[in-house]
Amino acid sequence: MNLTKREFIQVMGAGTMAGMSMGKFSEASAATAANGLYDIPKFGNVSFLHMTDCHAQLKPIYFREPSINMGIGTMQGNLPHLVGEHLLKVAKIRPGSAQAHALTCLDYEKAAQRYGKVGGFAHLATLVKRMKASRPGALLLDGGDTWQGSGTSLWTNGQDMVDACKLLGVDVMTGHWEFTLGMERVKEIVDKDFAGKVDFVAQNVKTNDFGDPVFKPYVIREINGVPCAIIGQAFPYTPIANPRYMVADWSFGIQDDNMQKMVDEARGKGAQVVVVLSHNGMDVDLKMASRVSGIDAILGGHTHDGMPVATLVSNKGGKTIVTNAGSNGKFLGVLDFDIKDKKVSDFRYKLLPVFSNMLPADPEMDALITKIRAPYEAKLSEKLGISEGLLYRRGNFNGTGDQLLVDALLDVQGAEIAFSPGFRWGTSLLPGQAITREWLLDMTATTYSYATVTEMSGETIKTVLEDVCDNLFNPDPYYQQGGDMVRVGGLSYSCNPLGKIGTRIGDMRLNGQLIEAGKKYKVAGWAPVAEEARNQGNKQVWEVVETWLKTQPGGRVKPRKLNAPKITGGLPNQGYVG
C-alpha cells in the first residue's frame, strides 16, 4: 500500500478515532449504546470482516484481558504491549466506557457486572449480518483457533464449530489448534464440509516428503468488481508448540520468501488488494510486514491481542496495515478500503466489541447452538463448586484460573511442584459464580490433556522455565511462539525479561529452600507434547481437577493466592498494571 506522508497522517488520525464513538453513549441504555457503537458509516468499496481465536465459544462468556503483557526492546511501549490506561490513551477511549471494559482489565469485576457477557455466536451473527448489509460484498475472514477450546468442540471432534462457522458465513480461514484434531480430520473438514463454501488457506504448510502445498496458499475473490487476494499464514510453530505426531507429514514455519512469492504471484494475477490472514501472533506479523512488500494488510491472530487501532509498518514497497482481533468471539474487526486506480488509496479500521446484551441473538444461529448443545447440556452444566474469587487465565505470568489448576494438581497428584501451560484461551468466572464442568473444559479441553507426574532435577526445572521464558521474551519476534509463561505451583522464582537466554530465571525456591540442581523433585503437569504420553493411561486433567473441586469444604473454592514470579527487570513497563 503506497501512501503519501499527508495520507499517512490522515489515516492514522482516522484509525485512532476508532474508539471514540462510544463515549457519549456509555451511560445510556443498551439499545441506545448499541446504536452508537455499531452504527459504522460505510467507507470505500472493499470490506473485510475479521474474527479470530474464538476457541469454540458458542455462548456468551466473561473474559478478562491481561494486566501484564510486557514488551521488551523495540517492542516496549508499542502495540500490542500496552495494557490498561496505556492502551486506552493510545486508542483515545474513555476509561469506564463499554469499549474500555472490552479492551482492558480495569475495574474488571464491577465493569463486568455492568456491561454483561461478551461474544456468543448468535450475537456475533447479528453483528456480521449488520456489517454485511451495510457493506455489500464484504468477506468474513476467520484467523483460526476456532475448532478447539470447549467441551462440545472436543466431544464432536470440531463439528460443532464447523457447522456454526458455515452458518455464520465464514468465507476464508487459516488455522492452528485445528491441527490438533489430526491431519485426517482437518483434511476431511476442508475437503468435505468446506467444499464450495469456505476456503482454508495456508501458504506455509507443506508436505515433508516433496514440499507440496497441503492447502491453497491463497484465494482471489472479487469484491464489488475488485480482485482481492487473501493469503493464509497458519501458525508457524505448530509442530513445536503442539504434539508433532498430530501433523507428522506436514512442515510449517514462517517462510517469508514464499510469502513474498505468493504476494507477487497474486499481484501478477491481477489482485488489486492483498490481505494476509495470519495466525503468526502480532509481533511476528509486525516483523513480517517490514520484510515482505506488497501486502496491504495483515489481519492477525494467535496472541489474542484486541487492537482498537491499526499499526502501519513501512517496507520497501510502501506501508502495510497490521491488526489483531482479540479472542473468544468478543470482537469483530472491520477493515474498509477505498480502491482507486487499481490500488488502495485510503482505509478505515474499527474493532467492534460483541456485547451480548447490546446485540440481539440471531434466531437461526441460536437454534443451531441449542441443537448442538442439547445432548451435552446436563453434563456441561453440572456444578462442581462455587468460586469465591475471580477466576481468569490471561496474563504473562499467571492467572487465578491456572492457579486453581496447579493447586488441584499439587493436592491430588501428591506433587511438590506443578506446571500448567501458558495457554491464552480459557474463560473467566466472577466471584459467586458456579464452577461448572463447562468452565473447567473451557480451561483444559484439548486432544492431549493428559495429567502427568514426573521426576525432574532442579537443573531440568530451570531449563524448562528458561525455555518457555525465551519463547515469551526473546527480543527477536521470530523466536517467539506466542504463549504466556508456564504457570507454576509450589515453586517460587524470579524472572528478568531483559536477560539473555538461560539467565532470566533465578532464586528458585521450594518451601523457602533453594532448588538444588542435582536433586530430584516430583512435578505434576498436563498437556504433554510427547507422543508416548497418550499411551500411558493417565487421566485427563479435568478429571483430576474435578476430584479436587468435589473435596472443597461446602463446595466453595476460596479465592486463589496467585503464585507469580518476582520481576527483576523491564519495569516500569506500559504492558504492566501493578
Coordinates of C-alpha atoms in Angstrom, one line a residue:
M1 CA 0.0 0.0 0.0
N2 CA 1.5 3.3 -1.1
L3 CA 0.5 6.4 1.0
T4 CA 2.0 9.9 1.0
K5 CA 3.1 11.4 4.3
R6 CA -0.1 13.5 4.3
E7 CA -2.3 10.5 3.6
F8 CA -0.4 8.5 6.3
I9 CA -1.2 11.2 8.9
Q10 CA -4.9 11.3 7.8
V11 CA -5.4 7.5 8.0
M12 CA -3.6 7.3 11.3
G13 CA -5.9 10.0 12.6
A14 CA -8.9 8.1 11.4
G15 CA -7.6 4.9 13.0
T16 CA -7.0 6.5 16.4
M17 CA -10.6 7.7 16.4
A18 CA -11.8 4.1 16.3
G19 CA -12.7 4.1 19.9
M20 CA -14.3 7.5 20.2
S21 CA -17.9 6.8 19.2
M22 CA -18.9 5.1 22.4
G23 CA -18.1 8.0 24.8
K24 CA -21.4 9.8 24.8
F25 CA -23.4 6.6 24.8
S26 CA -21.6 4.8 27.7
E27 CA -24.2 5.9 30.3
A28 CA -27.2 5.2 28.1
S29 CA -29.5 2.2 27.6
A30 CA -28.2 -1.0 25.9
A31 CA -30.2 -0.3 22.8
T32 CA -29.0 3.3 22.5
A33 CA -25.5 2.3 23.3
A34 CA -25.7 -0.4 20.6
N35 CA -26.7 2.2 18.0
G36 CA -23.7 4.4 19.0
L37 CA -21.3 1.5 19.0
Y38 CA -22.3 -0.5 15.9
D39 CA -23.6 2.3 13.5
I40 CA -20.4 2.4 11.5
P41 CA -20.6 4.5 8.3
K42 CA -19.8 2.7 5.1
F43 CA -16.4 3.7 3.6
G44 CA -14.8 2.8 0.3
N45 CA -15.7 -0.1 -1.9
V46 CA -13.9 -3.2 -0.4
S47 CA -14.5 -4.5 3.1
F48 CA -13.2 -7.4 5.2
L49 CA -14.7 -8.6 8.5
H50 CA -12.2 -10.3 10.7
M51 CA -12.7 -12.8 13.6
T52 CA -10.0 -14.9 15.2
D53 CA -9.2 -17.2 18.2
C54 CA -12.8 -17.8 19.2
H55 CA -11.7 -21.1 20.8
A56 CA -15.0 -22.7 20.2
Q57 CA -17.0 -20.4 22.5
L58 CA -20.5 -20.5 21.1
K59 CA -22.2 -18.9 24.1
P60 CA -21.6 -15.5 25.6
I61 CA -18.8 -15.5 28.3
Y62 CA -16.8 -13.4 30.6
F63 CA -13.2 -12.8 29.6
R64 CA -10.7 -10.6 31.5
E65 CA -8.0 -9.0 29.4
P66 CA -4.4 -9.1 30.8
S67 CA -2.9 -6.8 33.3
I68 CA 0.6 -7.9 32.2
N69 CA 1.6 -8.1 28.5
M70 CA 5.1 -6.9 28.7
G71 CA 7.1 -5.8 25.6
I72 CA 10.9 -5.6 25.7
G73 CA 13.5 -4.0 23.4
T74 CA 11.9 -2.3 20.4
M75 CA 8.5 -3.8 21.4
Q76 CA 8.3 -2.0 24.7
G77 CA 5.7 0.8 24.8
N78 CA 4.3 -0.2 21.5
L79 CA 1.2 -2.2 20.4
P80 CA 0.3 -4.8 21.2
H81 CA 2.3 -4.5 24.5
L82 CA 0.0 -1.9 26.1
V83 CA -2.5 -2.7 28.8
G84 CA -4.9 -0.8 31.0
E85 CA -4.8 3.0 30.8
H86 CA -1.8 2.9 28.5
L87 CA -3.9 1.2 25.8
L88 CA -6.9 3.4 26.3
K89 CA -4.7 6.5 26.0
V90 CA -3.3 5.4 22.6
A91 CA -6.8 4.4 21.4
K92 CA -8.4 7.6 22.8
I93 CA -11.0 5.6 24.6
R94 CA -12.6 7.0 27.8
P95 CA -12.0 4.9 31.0
G96 CA -15.2 3.4 32.3
S97 CA -16.8 3.1 28.9
A98 CA -18.0 -0.2 27.4
Q99 CA -15.1 -0.3 25.0
A100 CA -12.6 0.3 27.8
H101 CA -14.1 -2.7 29.6
A102 CA -13.8 -4.9 26.5
L103 CA -10.2 -3.9 26.0
T104 CA -8.8 -3.9 29.5
C105 CA -8.9 -5.5 32.9
L106 CA -9.5 -2.1 34.7
D107 CA -12.1 -2.4 37.5
Y108 CA -13.0 -5.7 35.9
E109 CA -15.5 -7.2 38.2
K110 CA -17.6 -4.0 38.6
A111 CA -17.5 -3.4 34.8
A112 CA -18.4 -7.0 34.0
Q113 CA -21.5 -6.8 36.2
R114 CA -22.4 -3.5 34.4
Y115 CA -21.8 -4.5 30.8
G116 CA -22.5 -8.2 31.0
K117 CA -21.1 -11.0 28.9
V118 CA -19.3 -10.7 25.6
G119 CA -19.3 -12.8 22.5
G120 CA -21.6 -15.7 21.6
F121 CA -22.0 -16.8 18.0
A122 CA -25.7 -15.9 17.9
H123 CA -24.9 -12.3 18.8
L124 CA -21.8 -12.3 16.6
A125 CA -24.0 -13.5 13.7
T126 CA -26.3 -10.5 14.2
L127 CA -23.3 -8.1 14.0
V128 CA -21.9 -9.9 11.0
K129 CA -25.2 -9.6 9.2
R130 CA -25.5 -5.9 10.1
M131 CA -22.0 -5.2 8.8
K132 CA -22.6 -7.2 5.6
A133 CA -25.8 -5.4 5.0
S134 CA -24.0 -2.0 5.1
R135 CA -21.0 -3.3 3.2
P136 CA -22.3 -5.4 0.2
G137 CA -19.7 -8.0 -0.9
A138 CA -17.8 -7.9 2.4
L139 CA -15.8 -11.1 3.1
L140 CA -15.7 -12.7 6.6
L141 CA -12.2 -14.0 7.4
D142 CA -11.5 -16.4 10.3
G143 CA -8.0 -16.4 11.6
G144 CA -8.2 -19.9 13.2
D145 CA -8.2 -21.4 16.7
T146 CA -11.8 -22.0 16.0
W147 CA -12.4 -25.7 16.4
Q148 CA -10.8 -26.1 19.9
G149 CA -11.5 -24.7 23.4
S150 CA -14.7 -26.2 24.7
G151 CA -16.4 -29.4 25.8
T152 CA -18.6 -29.6 22.7
S153 CA -15.8 -29.0 20.3
L154 CA -13.8 -31.8 21.9
W155 CA -16.7 -34.2 22.0
T156 CA -17.9 -33.5 18.4
N157 CA -14.3 -33.5 17.0
G158 CA -14.8 -29.9 15.9
Q159 CA -18.1 -30.5 14.1
D160 CA -20.0 -28.0 16.3
M161 CA -17.7 -25.2 15.2
V162 CA -17.6 -26.3 11.5
D163 CA -21.4 -26.1 11.4
A164 CA -21.6 -22.8 13.2
C165 CA -18.9 -21.2 11.0
K166 CA -20.7 -22.3 7.9
L167 CA -23.9 -20.7 9.1
L168 CA -22.1 -17.6 10.2
G169 CA -20.9 -17.2 6.7
V170 CA -17.1 -17.5 7.0
D171 CA -15.6 -17.1 3.6
V172 CA -11.9 -17.8 4.2
M173 CA -9.9 -19.2 7.2
T174 CA -6.5 -20.4 8.3
G175 CA -5.5 -22.4 11.3
H176 CA -3.5 -23.5 14.4
W177 CA -5.3 -25.5 17.1
E178 CA -7.4 -27.0 14.3
F179 CA -4.4 -29.2 13.5
T180 CA -4.6 -30.9 17.0
L181 CA -7.6 -32.8 15.7
G182 CA -5.1 -34.6 13.5
M183 CA -4.2 -34.4 9.8
E184 CA -7.0 -36.7 8.6
R185 CA -9.7 -34.9 10.5
V186 CA -8.5 -31.5 9.2
K187 CA -8.4 -32.7 5.6
E188 CA -11.9 -34.3 6.0
I189 CA -13.4 -31.0 7.1
V190 CA -11.6 -28.9 4.4
D191 CA -12.3 -31.3 1.6
K192 CA -15.9 -32.2 2.5
D193 CA -17.6 -29.8 4.9
F194 CA -15.9 -26.7 3.5
A195 CA -16.0 -27.7 -0.2
G196 CA -17.5 -24.9 -2.2
K197 CA -18.3 -22.9 0.9
V198 CA -15.2 -22.0 2.9
D199 CA -11.6 -21.7 1.6
F200 CA -8.9 -22.9 4.0
V201 CA -5.6 -21.2 3.1
A202 CA -2.1 -21.6 4.4
Q203 CA 1.0 -20.8 2.2
N204 CA 3.4 -22.1 4.9
V205 CA 2.1 -25.7 5.3
K206 CA 3.8 -28.2 3.0
T207 CA 4.3 -31.9 2.8
N208 CA 7.5 -33.3 4.4
D209 CA 8.4 -35.5 1.5
F210 CA 8.1 -33.3 -1.6
G211 CA 7.3 -29.9 -0.2
D212 CA 3.9 -29.7 -1.9
P213 CA 1.3 -27.3 -0.6
V214 CA -1.2 -29.1 1.7
F215 CA -3.8 -26.3 1.4
K216 CA -4.4 -23.5 -1.1
P217 CA -1.8 -20.8 -0.4
Y218 CA -4.3 -18.1 -1.3
V219 CA -7.6 -17.3 -3.0
I220 CA -8.6 -14.4 -5.1
R221 CA -12.2 -13.2 -4.6
E222 CA -13.9 -10.2 -6.3
I223 CA -15.5 -7.6 -4.0
N224 CA -17.6 -5.2 -6.0
G225 CA -15.5 -5.9 -9.1
V226 CA -12.2 -5.5 -7.3
P227 CA -10.0 -8.6 -7.3
C228 CA -8.8 -9.3 -3.8
A229 CA -6.2 -11.9 -2.7
I230 CA -6.4 -13.5 0.7
I231 CA -3.1 -15.3 1.6
G232 CA -3.2 -17.8 4.5
Q233 CA -0.5 -17.9 7.2
A234 CA -1.0 -20.8 9.6
F235 CA 0.7 -20.9 13.0
P236 CA 4.4 -21.5 12.1
Y237 CA 5.4 -23.3 15.2
T238 CA 2.5 -25.9 15.4
P239 CA 4.8 -29.0 15.5
I240 CA 6.8 -27.4 18.4
A241 CA 4.0 -25.9 20.5
N242 CA 1.7 -28.9 20.0
P243 CA 2.3 -32.6 19.5
R244 CA 4.4 -33.3 16.4
Y245 CA 2.6 -36.7 15.8
M246 CA -0.6 -34.9 15.1
V247 CA 0.9 -33.3 12.0
A248 CA 3.6 -35.8 11.3
D249 CA 3.5 -35.5 7.5
W250 CA 3.5 -31.7 7.3
S251 CA 6.1 -28.9 7.7
F252 CA 5.3 -25.4 8.9
G253 CA 7.5 -22.3 9.5
I254 CA 7.2 -18.6 8.8
Q255 CA 8.5 -18.7 5.2
D256 CA 9.0 -15.1 4.4
D257 CA 10.4 -15.9 1.0
N258 CA 7.5 -17.9 -0.1
M259 CA 5.1 -15.3 1.3
Q260 CA 6.8 -12.7 -1.0
K261 CA 6.5 -15.1 -3.9
M262 CA 2.7 -15.6 -3.2
V263 CA 2.2 -11.8 -2.9
D264 CA 3.9 -11.2 -6.2
E265 CA 2.1 -14.1 -7.8
A266 CA -1.3 -12.8 -6.7
R267 CA -0.4 -9.3 -7.9
G268 CA 0.6 -10.8 -11.2
K269 CA -2.9 -12.4 -11.5
G270 CA -4.5 -9.0 -11.1
A271 CA -5.1 -8.7 -7.4
Q272 CA -5.6 -5.0 -6.5
V273 CA -5.8 -5.8 -2.8
V274 CA -3.6 -8.3 -1.0
V275 CA -4.5 -9.3 2.6
V276 CA -2.7 -11.8 4.7
L277 CA -4.9 -13.8 7.1
S278 CA -2.4 -14.7 9.7
H279 CA -2.0 -16.8 12.8
N280 CA 1.6 -15.7 13.5
G281 CA 1.0 -13.6 16.6
M282 CA 1.1 -9.8 16.3
D283 CA 4.9 -9.3 17.0
V284 CA 5.7 -11.8 14.2
D285 CA 3.2 -10.0 11.9
L286 CA 4.8 -6.7 12.6
K287 CA 8.2 -8.0 11.6
M288 CA 6.9 -9.9 8.6
A289 CA 5.2 -6.6 7.4
S290 CA 8.6 -4.9 7.5
R291 CA 10.2 -7.7 5.4
V292 CA 7.6 -8.6 2.8
S293 CA 6.4 -5.9 0.4
G294 CA 3.1 -5.6 -1.5
I295 CA 0.8 -6.6 1.4
D296 CA -1.9 -4.1 2.1
A297 CA -2.9 -5.6 5.4
I298 CA -2.2 -8.4 7.8
L299 CA -5.2 -9.5 9.8
G300 CA -3.6 -11.4 12.6
G301 CA -4.4 -13.8 15.5
H302 CA -2.8 -16.2 17.9
T303 CA -1.7 -13.8 20.6
H304 CA -5.3 -12.7 21.5
D305 CA -4.5 -9.0 21.2
G306 CA -7.6 -6.9 20.8
M307 CA -6.2 -3.9 18.9
P308 CA -8.5 -0.9 18.7
V309 CA -6.2 0.9 16.3
A310 CA -4.2 -0.3 13.3
T311 CA -0.4 -0.2 13.1
L312 CA 1.2 0.9 9.9
V313 CA 4.5 -0.7 9.1
S314 CA 6.9 0.6 6.5
N315 CA 8.7 -1.6 4.0
K316 CA 10.4 -1.2 0.7
G317 CA 7.1 -1.4 -1.2
G318 CA 5.2 1.1 0.9
K319 CA 3.2 0.5 4.1
T320 CA 1.3 -2.4 5.5
I321 CA -1.6 -2.3 8.0
V322 CA -1.3 -4.7 10.9
T323 CA -4.3 -5.6 13.2
N324 CA -5.3 -8.3 15.6
A325 CA -8.9 -9.1 16.6
G326 CA -8.6 -10.4 20.1
S327 CA -10.2 -13.7 21.2
N328 CA -13.2 -15.7 22.4
G329 CA -15.6 -14.2 19.9
K330 CA -15.7 -10.9 21.8
F331 CA -14.5 -8.7 18.8
L332 CA -15.2 -8.3 15.1
G333 CA -12.7 -6.3 13.1
V334 CA -13.9 -4.2 10.2
L335 CA -11.4 -3.1 7.6
D336 CA -12.7 -0.9 4.8
F337 CA -10.6 0.0 1.8
D338 CA -11.1 2.7 -0.8
I339 CA -9.7 1.4 -4.1
K340 CA -8.9 3.9 -6.8
D341 CA -6.8 3.4 -9.9
K342 CA -6.5 -0.3 -9.1
K343 CA -4.8 0.3 -5.7
V344 CA -5.6 1.2 -2.1
S345 CA -5.9 4.9 -1.6
D346 CA -7.3 5.0 1.9
F347 CA -8.7 2.8 4.6
R348 CA -10.8 2.8 7.8
Y349 CA -10.5 0.3 10.6
K350 CA -12.7 -0.5 13.6
L351 CA -12.6 -3.1 16.3
L352 CA -16.1 -3.8 17.5
P353 CA -16.7 -5.5 20.8
V354 CA -19.5 -8.0 20.8
F355 CA -21.7 -7.3 23.8
S356 CA -24.4 -9.9 24.1
N357 CA -26.9 -7.5 25.8
M358 CA -26.4 -4.9 23.1
L359 CA -26.9 -7.3 20.1
P360 CA -30.0 -9.5 19.9
A361 CA -29.3 -13.2 19.3
D362 CA -29.7 -14.2 15.6
P363 CA -32.6 -16.8 15.7
E364 CA -31.1 -19.2 13.2
M365 CA -27.8 -19.3 14.9
D366 CA -29.4 -19.5 18.3
A367 CA -31.4 -22.5 17.2
L368 CA -28.3 -24.3 15.9
I369 CA -26.4 -23.7 19.1
T370 CA -29.3 -25.1 21.1
K371 CA -29.3 -28.1 18.9
I372 CA -25.6 -28.6 19.2
R373 CA -25.5 -28.4 22.9
A374 CA -28.7 -30.4 23.7
P375 CA -27.0 -33.8 24.1
Y376 CA -24.4 -32.4 26.4
E377 CA -26.2 -29.7 28.3
A378 CA -26.7 -31.7 31.5
K379 CA -23.0 -32.7 31.6
L380 CA -21.8 -29.2 30.8
S381 CA -23.9 -27.5 33.4
E382 CA -23.1 -29.8 36.3
K383 CA -22.0 -27.7 39.2
L384 CA -18.6 -28.7 40.7
G385 CA -18.3 -25.9 43.2
I386 CA -18.7 -22.1 43.8
S387 CA -15.8 -19.7 43.2
E388 CA -15.5 -17.1 46.0
G389 CA -12.9 -15.2 43.9
L390 CA -12.4 -14.0 40.3
L391 CA -11.0 -16.8 38.1
Y392 CA -9.2 -15.8 34.9
R393 CA -6.3 -17.0 32.8
R394 CA -4.8 -14.3 30.6
G395 CA -1.5 -12.6 31.6
N396 CA 2.2 -13.1 31.0
F397 CA 2.9 -15.0 34.3
N398 CA -0.1 -16.5 35.9
G399 CA -3.9 -16.2 36.4
T400 CA -6.2 -17.3 39.1
G401 CA -7.8 -19.9 36.8
D402 CA -4.5 -21.6 36.3
Q403 CA -3.7 -21.2 40.0
L404 CA -6.7 -23.3 40.7
L405 CA -5.5 -26.0 38.3
V406 CA -2.0 -26.2 39.8
D407 CA -3.4 -26.2 43.3
A408 CA -5.5 -29.2 42.4
L409 CA -2.6 -31.0 40.7
L410 CA -0.4 -30.5 43.7
D411 CA -3.0 -31.9 46.1
V412 CA -4.4 -34.7 44.1
Q413 CA -1.2 -35.9 42.4
G414 CA 0.8 -35.5 45.6
A415 CA 3.4 -33.4 43.8
E416 CA 5.9 -30.8 45.2
I417 CA 5.7 -28.6 42.1
A418 CA 3.0 -28.2 39.4
F419 CA 3.1 -26.7 35.9
S420 CA 0.2 -25.5 33.8
P421 CA 0.8 -24.5 30.2
G422 CA 0.8 -20.8 29.3
F423 CA -2.3 -21.1 27.1
R424 CA -4.1 -17.9 26.4
W425 CA -7.5 -19.4 25.8
G426 CA -10.0 -20.0 28.6
T427 CA -12.9 -18.0 30.0
S428 CA -13.4 -16.1 33.2
L429 CA -15.7 -16.5 36.2
L430 CA -16.9 -13.8 38.5
P431 CA -17.0 -14.2 42.3
G432 CA -20.0 -16.2 43.3
Q433 CA -20.5 -18.0 40.0
A434 CA -20.7 -21.7 39.8
I435 CA -17.6 -23.6 38.6
T436 CA -19.3 -25.9 36.1
R437 CA -17.8 -28.7 34.1
E438 CA -18.2 -26.4 31.1
W439 CA -15.9 -23.8 32.6
L440 CA -13.4 -26.4 33.5
L441 CA -13.4 -27.7 30.0
D442 CA -13.1 -24.2 28.7
M443 CA -9.8 -24.1 30.5
T444 CA -8.5 -27.6 29.7
A445 CA -10.1 -29.1 26.6
T446 CA -7.5 -30.3 24.2
T447 CA -7.0 -33.7 22.5
Y448 CA -3.9 -34.3 24.6
S449 CA -4.8 -33.0 28.1
Y450 CA -3.2 -35.9 30.0
A451 CA -2.3 -35.2 33.6
T452 CA 1.3 -36.3 34.3
V453 CA 3.6 -36.7 37.3
T454 CA 7.4 -36.7 36.5
E455 CA 10.6 -36.7 38.5
M456 CA 12.7 -33.7 37.4
S457 CA 16.0 -32.5 38.6
G458 CA 16.4 -28.9 39.7
E459 CA 18.5 -28.3 36.6
T460 CA 15.8 -29.6 34.3
I461 CA 13.2 -27.4 36.1
K462 CA 15.3 -24.4 35.4
T463 CA 15.8 -25.4 31.8
V464 CA 12.0 -25.7 31.3
L465 CA 11.4 -22.3 32.8
E466 CA 14.2 -20.7 30.8
D467 CA 13.0 -22.2 27.5
V468 CA 9.4 -21.0 27.9
C469 CA 10.6 -17.6 29.1
D470 CA 12.7 -17.2 26.0
N471 CA 9.7 -18.1 23.8
L472 CA 7.9 -15.2 25.5
F473 CA 10.6 -12.6 25.8
N474 CA 13.1 -13.2 23.0
P475 CA 13.9 -9.8 21.5
D476 CA 13.5 -11.3 18.0
P477 CA 9.8 -11.9 17.4
Y478 CA 10.6 -14.8 15.0
Y479 CA 11.8 -16.8 18.0
Q480 CA 8.6 -16.2 20.0
Q481 CA 5.8 -18.8 20.0
G482 CA 3.1 -16.5 21.3
G483 CA 2.0 -18.2 24.5
D484 CA 2.5 -17.0 28.1
M485 CA 4.8 -18.2 30.8
V486 CA 4.2 -21.7 32.2
R487 CA 2.2 -21.3 35.4
V488 CA 3.9 -22.7 38.4
G489 CA 2.6 -24.1 41.7
G490 CA 4.6 -24.8 44.8
L491 CA 7.8 -23.2 43.4
S492 CA 8.7 -19.5 43.8
Y493 CA 11.2 -17.8 41.4
S494 CA 12.3 -14.5 40.0
C495 CA 12.3 -13.5 36.3
N496 CA 14.2 -10.9 34.4
P497 CA 12.6 -10.5 31.0
L498 CA 15.5 -8.4 29.8
G499 CA 18.0 -11.2 30.5
K500 CA 19.7 -13.3 27.8
I501 CA 18.6 -16.9 27.2
G502 CA 19.5 -19.1 30.1
T503 CA 19.8 -16.2 32.6
R504 CA 16.3 -14.9 33.1
I505 CA 15.2 -17.3 35.8
G506 CA 16.6 -17.1 39.3
D507 CA 16.1 -17.6 43.1
M508 CA 14.1 -20.8 42.6
R509 CA 12.8 -22.0 46.0
L510 CA 10.6 -24.7 47.4
N511 CA 9.2 -24.1 50.8
G512 CA 11.8 -21.3 51.2
Q513 CA 14.7 -23.6 50.3
L514 CA 16.8 -23.0 47.2
I515 CA 16.2 -25.6 44.5
E516 CA 19.2 -27.9 44.1
A517 CA 20.4 -28.6 40.5
G518 CA 21.1 -32.3 41.1
K519 CA 18.1 -33.1 43.3
K520 CA 15.0 -34.8 42.0
Y521 CA 11.6 -33.2 42.5
K522 CA 8.1 -34.6 42.0
V523 CA 6.4 -32.4 39.3
A524 CA 2.8 -32.6 38.2
G525 CA 1.7 -31.2 34.8
W526 CA -0.7 -31.6 31.9
A527 CA -0.9 -31.4 28.1
P528 CA 2.5 -33.1 27.3
V529 CA 3.5 -32.9 23.6
A530 CA 5.5 -36.2 23.7
E531 CA 3.8 -39.0 21.8
E532 CA 4.3 -41.6 24.4
A533 CA 2.1 -39.7 26.9
R534 CA -1.0 -40.8 25.1
N535 CA -0.3 -44.4 25.7
Q536 CA 0.5 -44.2 29.5
G537 CA -3.1 -44.5 30.7
N538 CA -3.0 -41.1 32.5
K539 CA -6.2 -39.4 33.5
Q540 CA -7.3 -36.2 31.7
V541 CA -6.5 -33.1 33.7
W542 CA -10.2 -32.2 34.1
E543 CA -10.8 -35.5 35.9
V544 CA -8.0 -34.7 38.4
V545 CA -9.3 -31.2 39.0
E546 CA -12.9 -32.4 39.4
T547 CA -11.7 -34.7 42.1
W548 CA -10.2 -31.8 43.9
L549 CA -13.2 -29.5 43.4
K550 CA -15.5 -32.0 45.0
T551 CA -13.5 -32.2 48.1
Q552 CA -13.6 -28.4 48.9
P553 CA -15.5 -27.7 52.1
G554 CA -19.1 -26.8 51.5
G555 CA -18.4 -26.9 47.7
R556 CA -16.9 -23.4 47.9
V557 CA -13.5 -22.6 46.4
K558 CA -11.7 -19.8 48.2
P559 CA -10.0 -17.0 46.3
R560 CA -6.8 -18.3 44.8
K561 CA -3.5 -16.8 46.1
L562 CA -1.6 -16.0 42.9
N563 CA 1.9 -17.5 42.7
A564 CA 3.7 -15.2 40.3
P565 CA 7.5 -14.6 40.0
K566 CA 9.3 -11.6 41.3
I567 CA 10.0 -9.4 38.2
T568 CA 13.6 -8.2 38.4
G569 CA 13.9 -6.4 35.1
G570 CA 11.9 -4.4 32.5
L571 CA 9.8 -2.3 34.9
P572 CA 8.3 0.2 34.7
N573 CA 6.6 -1.0 31.5
Q574 CA 3.4 0.1 29.7
G575 CA 2.5 -3.5 29.4
Y576 CA 2.3 -3.9 33.2
V577 CA -0.5 -2.8 35.5
G578 CA 0.6 -3.4 39.1

